[in-house]
Coordinates of C-alpha atoms and ligand atoms in Angstrom, one line a residue:
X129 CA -16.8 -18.0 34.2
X130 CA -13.7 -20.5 33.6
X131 CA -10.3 -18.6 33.1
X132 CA -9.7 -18.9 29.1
X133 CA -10.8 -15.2 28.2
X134 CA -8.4 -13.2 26.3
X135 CA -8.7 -9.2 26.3
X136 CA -7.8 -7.8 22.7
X137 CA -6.3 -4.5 22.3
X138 CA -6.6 -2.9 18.8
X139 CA -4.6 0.8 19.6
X140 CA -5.1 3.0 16.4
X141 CA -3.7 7.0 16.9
X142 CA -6.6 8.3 18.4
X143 CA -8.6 5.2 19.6
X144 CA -8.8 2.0 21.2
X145 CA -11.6 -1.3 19.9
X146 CA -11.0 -3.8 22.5
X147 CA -12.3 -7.0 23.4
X148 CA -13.1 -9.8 26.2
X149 CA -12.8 -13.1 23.8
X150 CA -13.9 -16.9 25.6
X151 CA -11.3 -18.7 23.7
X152 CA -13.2 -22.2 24.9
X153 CA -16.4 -21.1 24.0
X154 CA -15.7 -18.5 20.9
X155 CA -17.9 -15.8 22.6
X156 CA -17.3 -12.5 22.8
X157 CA -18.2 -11.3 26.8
X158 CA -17.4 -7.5 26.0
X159 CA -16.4 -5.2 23.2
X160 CA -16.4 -1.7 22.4
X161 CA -14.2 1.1 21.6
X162 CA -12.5 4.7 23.4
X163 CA -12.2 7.0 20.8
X164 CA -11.3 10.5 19.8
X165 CA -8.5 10.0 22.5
X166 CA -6.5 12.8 22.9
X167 CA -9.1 15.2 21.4
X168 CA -11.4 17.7 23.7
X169 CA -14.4 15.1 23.7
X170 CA -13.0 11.3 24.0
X171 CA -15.8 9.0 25.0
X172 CA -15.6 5.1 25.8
X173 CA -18.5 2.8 24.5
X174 CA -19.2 -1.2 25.0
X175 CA -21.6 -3.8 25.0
X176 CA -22.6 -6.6 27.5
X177 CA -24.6 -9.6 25.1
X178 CA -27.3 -7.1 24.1
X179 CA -27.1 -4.2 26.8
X180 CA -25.0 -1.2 25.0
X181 CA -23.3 1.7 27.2
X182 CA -21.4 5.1 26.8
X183 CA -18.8 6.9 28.9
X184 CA -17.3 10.9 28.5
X185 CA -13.9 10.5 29.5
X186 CA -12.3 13.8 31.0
X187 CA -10.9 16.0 28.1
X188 CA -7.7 14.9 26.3
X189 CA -7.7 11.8 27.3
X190 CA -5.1 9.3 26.1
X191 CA -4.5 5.5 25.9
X192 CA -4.3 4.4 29.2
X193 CA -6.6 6.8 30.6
X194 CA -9.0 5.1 28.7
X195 CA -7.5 1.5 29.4
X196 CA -8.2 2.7 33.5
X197 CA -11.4 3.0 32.1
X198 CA -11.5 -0.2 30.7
X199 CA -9.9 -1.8 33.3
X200 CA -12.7 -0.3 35.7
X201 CA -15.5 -2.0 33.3
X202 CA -13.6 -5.2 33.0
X203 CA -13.4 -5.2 37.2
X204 CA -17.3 -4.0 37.2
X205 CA -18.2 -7.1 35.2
X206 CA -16.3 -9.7 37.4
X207 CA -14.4 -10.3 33.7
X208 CA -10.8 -9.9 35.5
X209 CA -10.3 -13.2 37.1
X210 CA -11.2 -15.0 34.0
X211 CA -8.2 -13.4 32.0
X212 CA -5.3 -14.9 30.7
X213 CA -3.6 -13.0 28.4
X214 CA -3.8 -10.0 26.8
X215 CA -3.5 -9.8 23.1
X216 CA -2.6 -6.7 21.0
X217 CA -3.5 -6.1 17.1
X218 CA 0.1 -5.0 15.8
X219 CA 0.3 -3.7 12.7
X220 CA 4.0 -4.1 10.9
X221 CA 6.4 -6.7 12.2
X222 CA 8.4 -6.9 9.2
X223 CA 10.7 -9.6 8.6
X224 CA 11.0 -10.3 11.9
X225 CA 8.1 -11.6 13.3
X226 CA 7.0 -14.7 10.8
X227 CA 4.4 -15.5 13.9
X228 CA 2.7 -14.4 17.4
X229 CA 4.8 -13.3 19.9
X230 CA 5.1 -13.1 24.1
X231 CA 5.9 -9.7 24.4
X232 CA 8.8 -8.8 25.9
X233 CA 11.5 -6.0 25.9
X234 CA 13.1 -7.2 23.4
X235 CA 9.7 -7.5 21.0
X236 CA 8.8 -4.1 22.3
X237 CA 12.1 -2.7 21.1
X238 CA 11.7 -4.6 17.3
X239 CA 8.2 -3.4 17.6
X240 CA 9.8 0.6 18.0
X241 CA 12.1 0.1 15.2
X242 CA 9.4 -0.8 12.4
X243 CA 7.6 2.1 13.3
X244 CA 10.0 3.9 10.5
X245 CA 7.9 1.5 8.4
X246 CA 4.4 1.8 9.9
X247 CA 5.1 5.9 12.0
X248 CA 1.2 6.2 12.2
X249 CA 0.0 2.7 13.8
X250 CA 3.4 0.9 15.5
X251 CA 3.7 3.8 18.3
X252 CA 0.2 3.7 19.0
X253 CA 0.4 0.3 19.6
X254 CA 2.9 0.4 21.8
X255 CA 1.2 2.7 23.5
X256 CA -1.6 0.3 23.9
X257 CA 1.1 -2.4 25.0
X258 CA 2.5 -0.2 27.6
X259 CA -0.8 0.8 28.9
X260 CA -1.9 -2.8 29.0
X261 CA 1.5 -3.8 30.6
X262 CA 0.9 -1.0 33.7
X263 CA -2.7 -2.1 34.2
X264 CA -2.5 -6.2 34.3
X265 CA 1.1 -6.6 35.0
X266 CA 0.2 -10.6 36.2
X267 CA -0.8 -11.3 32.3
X268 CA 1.2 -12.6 29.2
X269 CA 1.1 -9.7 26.7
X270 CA 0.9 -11.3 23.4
X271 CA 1.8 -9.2 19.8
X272 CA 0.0 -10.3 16.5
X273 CA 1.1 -9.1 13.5
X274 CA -1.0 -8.1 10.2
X275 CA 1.9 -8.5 8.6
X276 CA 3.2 -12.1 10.0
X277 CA 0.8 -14.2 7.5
X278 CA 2.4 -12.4 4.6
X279 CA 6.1 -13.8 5.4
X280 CA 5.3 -16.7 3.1
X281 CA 6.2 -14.4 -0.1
X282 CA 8.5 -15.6 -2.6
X283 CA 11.1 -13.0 -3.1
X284 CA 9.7 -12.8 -6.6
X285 CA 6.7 -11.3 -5.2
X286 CA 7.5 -9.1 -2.7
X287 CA 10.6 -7.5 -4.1
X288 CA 9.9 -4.2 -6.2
X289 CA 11.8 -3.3 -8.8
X290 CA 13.9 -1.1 -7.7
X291 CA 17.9 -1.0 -6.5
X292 CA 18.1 -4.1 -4.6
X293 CA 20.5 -1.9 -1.9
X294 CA 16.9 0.0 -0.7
X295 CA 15.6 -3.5 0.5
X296 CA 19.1 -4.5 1.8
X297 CA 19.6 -1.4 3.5
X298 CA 15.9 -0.1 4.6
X299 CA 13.7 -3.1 4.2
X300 CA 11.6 -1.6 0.9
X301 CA 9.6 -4.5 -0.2
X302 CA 6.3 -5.7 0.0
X303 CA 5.2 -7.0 3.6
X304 CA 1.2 -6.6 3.1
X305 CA -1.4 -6.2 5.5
X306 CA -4.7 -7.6 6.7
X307 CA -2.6 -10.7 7.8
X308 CA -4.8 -12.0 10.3
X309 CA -8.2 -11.8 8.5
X310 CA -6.7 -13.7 4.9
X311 CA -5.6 -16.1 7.5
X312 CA -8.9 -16.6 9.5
X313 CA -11.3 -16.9 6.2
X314 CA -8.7 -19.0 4.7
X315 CA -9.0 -21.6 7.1
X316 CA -12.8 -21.0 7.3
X317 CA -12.6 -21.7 3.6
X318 CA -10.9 -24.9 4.1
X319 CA -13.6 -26.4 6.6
X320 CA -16.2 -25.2 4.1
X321 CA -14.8 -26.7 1.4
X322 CA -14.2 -29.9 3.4
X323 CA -10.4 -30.6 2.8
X324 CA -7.2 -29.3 4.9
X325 CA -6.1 -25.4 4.2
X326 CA -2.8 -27.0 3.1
X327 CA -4.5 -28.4 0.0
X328 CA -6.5 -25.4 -1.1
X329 CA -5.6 -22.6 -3.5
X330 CA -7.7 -19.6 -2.6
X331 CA -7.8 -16.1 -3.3
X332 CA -8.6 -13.9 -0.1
X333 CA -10.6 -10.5 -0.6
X334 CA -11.0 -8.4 2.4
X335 CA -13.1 -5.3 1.2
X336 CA -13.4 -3.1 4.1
X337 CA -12.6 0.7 4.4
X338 CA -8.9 -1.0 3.7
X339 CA -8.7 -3.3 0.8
X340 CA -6.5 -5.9 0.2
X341 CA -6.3 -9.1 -1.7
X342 CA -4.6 -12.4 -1.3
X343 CA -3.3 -15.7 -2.9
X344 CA -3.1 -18.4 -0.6
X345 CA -1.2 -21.5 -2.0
X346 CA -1.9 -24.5 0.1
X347 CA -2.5 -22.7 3.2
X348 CA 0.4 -20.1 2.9
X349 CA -0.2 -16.5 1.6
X350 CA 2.0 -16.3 -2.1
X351 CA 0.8 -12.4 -3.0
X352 CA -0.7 -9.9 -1.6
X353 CA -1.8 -6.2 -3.0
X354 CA -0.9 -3.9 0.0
X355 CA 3.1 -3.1 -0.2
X356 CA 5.7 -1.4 2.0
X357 CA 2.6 0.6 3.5
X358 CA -1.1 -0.1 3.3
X359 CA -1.7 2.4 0.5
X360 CA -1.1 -0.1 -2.5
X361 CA -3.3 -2.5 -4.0
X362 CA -7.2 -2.3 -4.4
X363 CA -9.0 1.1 -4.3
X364 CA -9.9 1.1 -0.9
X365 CA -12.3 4.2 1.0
X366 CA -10.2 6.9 0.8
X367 CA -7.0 5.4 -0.5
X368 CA -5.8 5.3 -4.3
X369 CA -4.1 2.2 -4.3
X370 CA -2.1 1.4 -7.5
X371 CA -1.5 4.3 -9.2
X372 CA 1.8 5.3 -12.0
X373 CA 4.8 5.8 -9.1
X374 CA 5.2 9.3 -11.7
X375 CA 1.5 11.0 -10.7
X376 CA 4.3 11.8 -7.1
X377 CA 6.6 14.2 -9.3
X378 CA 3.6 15.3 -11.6
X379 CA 1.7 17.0 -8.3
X380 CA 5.2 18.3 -6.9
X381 CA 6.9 19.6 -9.6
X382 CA 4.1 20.6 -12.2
X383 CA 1.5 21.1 -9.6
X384 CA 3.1 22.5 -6.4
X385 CA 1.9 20.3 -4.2
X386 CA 4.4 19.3 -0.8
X387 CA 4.9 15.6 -0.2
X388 CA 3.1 15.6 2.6
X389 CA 0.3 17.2 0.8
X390 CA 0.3 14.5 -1.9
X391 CA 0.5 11.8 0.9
X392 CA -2.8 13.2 2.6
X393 CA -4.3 13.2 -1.4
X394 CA -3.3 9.7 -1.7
X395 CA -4.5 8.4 2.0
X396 CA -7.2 10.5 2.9
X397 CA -9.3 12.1 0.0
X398 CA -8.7 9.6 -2.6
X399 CA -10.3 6.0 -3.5
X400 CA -13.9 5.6 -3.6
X401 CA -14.2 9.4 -1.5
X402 CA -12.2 10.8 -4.5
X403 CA -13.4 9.1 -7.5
X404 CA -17.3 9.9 -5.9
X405 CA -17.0 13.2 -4.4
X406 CA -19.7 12.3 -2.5
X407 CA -18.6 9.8 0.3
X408 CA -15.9 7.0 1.1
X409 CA -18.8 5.0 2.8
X410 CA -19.6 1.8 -0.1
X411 CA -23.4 2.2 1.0
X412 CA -23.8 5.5 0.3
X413 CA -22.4 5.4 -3.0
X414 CA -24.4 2.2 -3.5
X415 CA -28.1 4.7 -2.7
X416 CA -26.3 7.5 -4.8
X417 CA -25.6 5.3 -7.7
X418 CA -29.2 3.8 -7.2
X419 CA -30.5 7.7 -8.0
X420 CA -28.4 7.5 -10.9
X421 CA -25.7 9.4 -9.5
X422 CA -22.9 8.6 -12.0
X423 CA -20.3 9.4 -10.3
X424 CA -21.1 6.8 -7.5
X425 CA -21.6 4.6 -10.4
X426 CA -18.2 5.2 -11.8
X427 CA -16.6 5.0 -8.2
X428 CA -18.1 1.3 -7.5
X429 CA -17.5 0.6 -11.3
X430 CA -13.5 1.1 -10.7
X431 CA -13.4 -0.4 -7.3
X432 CA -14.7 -3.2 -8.9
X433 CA -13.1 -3.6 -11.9
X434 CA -10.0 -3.0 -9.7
X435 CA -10.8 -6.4 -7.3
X436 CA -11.2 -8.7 -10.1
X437 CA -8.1 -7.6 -12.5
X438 CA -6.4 -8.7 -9.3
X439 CA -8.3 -11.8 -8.9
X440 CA -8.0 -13.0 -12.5
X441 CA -3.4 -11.8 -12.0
X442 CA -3.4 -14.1 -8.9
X443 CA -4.6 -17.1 -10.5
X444 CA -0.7 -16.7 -12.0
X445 CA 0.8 -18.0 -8.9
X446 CA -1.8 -20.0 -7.9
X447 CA -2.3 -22.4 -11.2
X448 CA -5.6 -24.4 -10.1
X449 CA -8.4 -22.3 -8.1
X450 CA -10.6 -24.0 -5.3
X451 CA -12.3 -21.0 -4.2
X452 CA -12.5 -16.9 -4.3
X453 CA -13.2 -15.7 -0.8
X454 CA -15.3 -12.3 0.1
X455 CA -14.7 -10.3 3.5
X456 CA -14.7 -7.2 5.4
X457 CA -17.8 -4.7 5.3
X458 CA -18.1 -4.3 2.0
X459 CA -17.2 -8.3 0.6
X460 CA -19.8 -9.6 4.0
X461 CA -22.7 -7.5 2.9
X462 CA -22.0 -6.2 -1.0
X463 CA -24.1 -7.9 -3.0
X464 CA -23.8 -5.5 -5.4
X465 CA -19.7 -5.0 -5.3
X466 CA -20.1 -9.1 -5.4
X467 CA -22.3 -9.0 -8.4
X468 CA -20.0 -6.6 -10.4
X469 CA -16.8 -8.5 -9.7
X470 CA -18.1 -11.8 -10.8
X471 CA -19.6 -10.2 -13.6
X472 CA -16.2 -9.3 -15.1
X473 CA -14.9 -12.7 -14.1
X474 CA -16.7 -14.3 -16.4
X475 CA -13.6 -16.5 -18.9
X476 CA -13.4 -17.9 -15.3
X477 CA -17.5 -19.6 -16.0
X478 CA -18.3 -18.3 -12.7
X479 CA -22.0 -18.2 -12.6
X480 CA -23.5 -15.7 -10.2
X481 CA -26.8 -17.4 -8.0
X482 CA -28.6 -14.2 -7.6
X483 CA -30.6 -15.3 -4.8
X484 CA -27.5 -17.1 -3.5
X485 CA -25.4 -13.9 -3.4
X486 CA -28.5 -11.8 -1.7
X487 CA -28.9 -14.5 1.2
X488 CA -25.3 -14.0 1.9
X489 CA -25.3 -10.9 4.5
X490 CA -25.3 -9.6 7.5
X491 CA -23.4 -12.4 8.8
X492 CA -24.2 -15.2 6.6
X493 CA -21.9 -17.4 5.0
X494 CA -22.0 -18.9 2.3
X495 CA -21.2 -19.8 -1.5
X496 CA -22.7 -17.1 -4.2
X497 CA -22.5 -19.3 -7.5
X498 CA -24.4 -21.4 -9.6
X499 CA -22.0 -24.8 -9.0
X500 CA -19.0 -25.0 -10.4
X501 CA -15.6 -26.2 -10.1
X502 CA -14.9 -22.7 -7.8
X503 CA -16.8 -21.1 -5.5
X504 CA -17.1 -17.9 -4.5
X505 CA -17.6 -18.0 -0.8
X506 CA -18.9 -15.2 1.6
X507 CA -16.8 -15.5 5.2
X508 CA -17.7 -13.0 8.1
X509 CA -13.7 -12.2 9.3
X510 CA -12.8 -12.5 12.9
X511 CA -9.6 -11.1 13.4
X512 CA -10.4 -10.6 17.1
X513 CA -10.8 -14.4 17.0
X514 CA -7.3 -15.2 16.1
X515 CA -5.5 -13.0 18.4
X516 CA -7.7 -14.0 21.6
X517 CA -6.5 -17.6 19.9
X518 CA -3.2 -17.1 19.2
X519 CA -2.5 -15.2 22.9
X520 CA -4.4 -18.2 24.6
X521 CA -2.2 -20.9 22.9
X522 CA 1.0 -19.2 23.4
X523 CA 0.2 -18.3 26.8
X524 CA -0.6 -22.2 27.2
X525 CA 2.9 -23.1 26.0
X526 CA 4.6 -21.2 27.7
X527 CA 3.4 -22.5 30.8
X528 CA 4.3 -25.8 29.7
X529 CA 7.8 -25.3 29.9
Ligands
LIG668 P1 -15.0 -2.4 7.6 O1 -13.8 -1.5 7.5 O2 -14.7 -3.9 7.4 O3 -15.8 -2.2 8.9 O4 -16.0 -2.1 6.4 C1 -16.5 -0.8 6.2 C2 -17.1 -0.7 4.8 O5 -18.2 -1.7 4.7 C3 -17.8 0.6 4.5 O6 -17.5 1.1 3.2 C4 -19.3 0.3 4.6 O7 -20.0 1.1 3.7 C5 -19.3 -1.1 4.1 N1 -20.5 -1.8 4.4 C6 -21.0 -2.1 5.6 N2 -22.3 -2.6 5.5 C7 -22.6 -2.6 4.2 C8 -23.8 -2.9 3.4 N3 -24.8 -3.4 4.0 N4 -23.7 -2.7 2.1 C9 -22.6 -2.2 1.5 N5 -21.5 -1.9 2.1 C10 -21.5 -2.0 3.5

């Protein structure tokens, strides 16, 4: 194996995805995740090509308990000797990482501050970093932001309206999320469409069990729905998005509820799970609504009608269109979500192919309308992609010097 593999780190609070990227080849040589870390029953799994394994890993096990783990399968598979660099998923950068990073102590210490802005994903990445930085302490450790592809905002659009002092003083504005997967299908987009990504106008929809929405002006993100935190925006699985900032007081003061009851309402049991009552999963509302459930109906109905208000608002910034782009679970294999959105997008003349928009799953690609002047193009995301890409090429300059 030649040395250009890249292991990527994705630390969330109680798990670790990881994996071993080819960055000459684009092939993934292992991936798999450690989860319920820190709980009674943790457990690692992976996969080798088609060969699928699982691990128990001792009780309350944490992050680099489950990176020795890792480490172990990486050594098992002869996959050490081919890394260069490891690079870590990290959420919020805020203003101050516009790009990728080598990590350092200085990036570590930026990377500690922000978590006042990000307190349930910056410190588990860290962790990750740290764990990472103990077990392969000859490798680059490279930081990739979700938020760095977002820096592009106009102040227009990522200042709220609210007393400019809380954005001077405490950074309240919109950064926006899901940085590294508009970035990846907007450049996909790009070669599909045949010109360079700094002449196309596209607007980027990553529909997962997080939702957000971008505009992407010539190559560089101009709007974005998620905000100071990944709860605004779309309705996403289990999160609200946009809702009156007043609904807060209404459920403290009328209601009773604490604030950090109403944040659990607004994270955890609202969106699709809320509207539903029956799941935050987009396929099994999709069987429910199939039975005539109407409530699943409803719920997929608002999610949505949700998606393309926003689509038809960023054509504002964008003036001329090229092309709509679907991604994440939901946008990759939807056809119905797809369906309903161009439906209502109609004063744009989009034309839905029906057999078009059915072909386009499970990893197919591919434009869903009749032609027109825009197309609506389905784009599986690879975010693991950019940061084994990113890591390798900064890893390469830096050697360089
Ligand atoms: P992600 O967070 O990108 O993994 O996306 C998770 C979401 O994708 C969940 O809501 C899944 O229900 C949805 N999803 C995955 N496969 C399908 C499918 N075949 N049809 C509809 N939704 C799907």
């Amino acid at each position: 194996m030649t040395s250009s593999c890249v292991l990527v780190l994705n630390c969330g609070s109680s798990s670790l995805k990881f994996a071993v990227i080819d960055t000459q080849s684009g092939n993934t040589s292992l991936s798999g995740l450690a989860e319920k870390l820190g709980e009674q029953d943790p457990q690692i799994s992976w996969k080798v090509q088609q060969d699928k394994q699982k691990k128990q890993l001792p009780a309350h096990a944490a992050h680099h308990e489950a990176l020795e783990a890792l480490v172990n399968i990486i050594k098992q598979m002869g996959f050490d000797t081919s890394l260069i660099a490891v690079g870590h998923r990290v959420v919020h950068g805020g203003e101050n990482f516009t790009q990728s990073v080598i990590i350092n102590e200085q990036v570590k210490e930026t990377i500690r501050k922000k978590s006042q802005l990000a307190p349930l994903h910056n410190p588990a990445n860290l962790l990750g970093i740290d764990a990472a930085e103990a077990a392969f302490p000859e490798l680059p450790q490279v930081a990739v932001f979700d938020t760095a592809f977002h820096q592009s905002l106009p102040q227009k659009a990522f200042l709220y309206a609210l007393p400019y002092s809380l954005y001077q003083n405490h950074g309240v504005r919109k950064y926006g999320f899901h940085g590294t997967s508009h970035y990846f299908v907007a450049n996909e987009a790009a070669k599909a469409l045949g010109k360079p990504v700094e002449q196309c106008n596209l607007i980027t929809a990553h529909l997962g069990n997080g939702c957000s929405i971008a505009a992407i002006k010539n190559g560089e993100s101009v709007d974005t729905s998620m905000g100071l935190t990944p709860l605004e925006g779309l309705v996403m699985g289990t999160r609200s998005g946009d809702i009156d900032p007043g609904i807060f007081n209404f459920l403290n003061e009328q209601l009773g509820y604490a604030p950090e009851e109403i944040n659990a309402i607004l994270n955890k049991s609202s969106g699709l799970k809320g509207i539903s009552e029956i799941s935050n999963d987009c396929r099994n509302l999709e069987e429910a609504a199939e039975q005539v459930n109407e409530r699943a109906q409803l719920a997929l109905e608002i999610f949505a009608y949700r998606i393309a208000k926003y689509i038809a608002s960023y054509t504002v910034p964008l003036g001329r269109l090229d092309a709509i782009i679907f991604t994440g679970g939901i946008g990759e294999n939807s056809s119905y979500i797809r369906e309903l959105v161009i439906r209502q997008l109609a004063i744009f003349q989009l034309e839905l192919d029906e057999e078009r928009n059915l072909a386009a799953r499970f990893g197919q690609s591919g434009n869903i309308l009749k032609d027109s002047a825009i197309q609506a193009l389905v784009i599986p995301t690879n975010e693991e992609w950019v940061i084994a890409n990113d890591a390798a090429m900064l890893t390469s300059s830096q050697e360089e010097q």
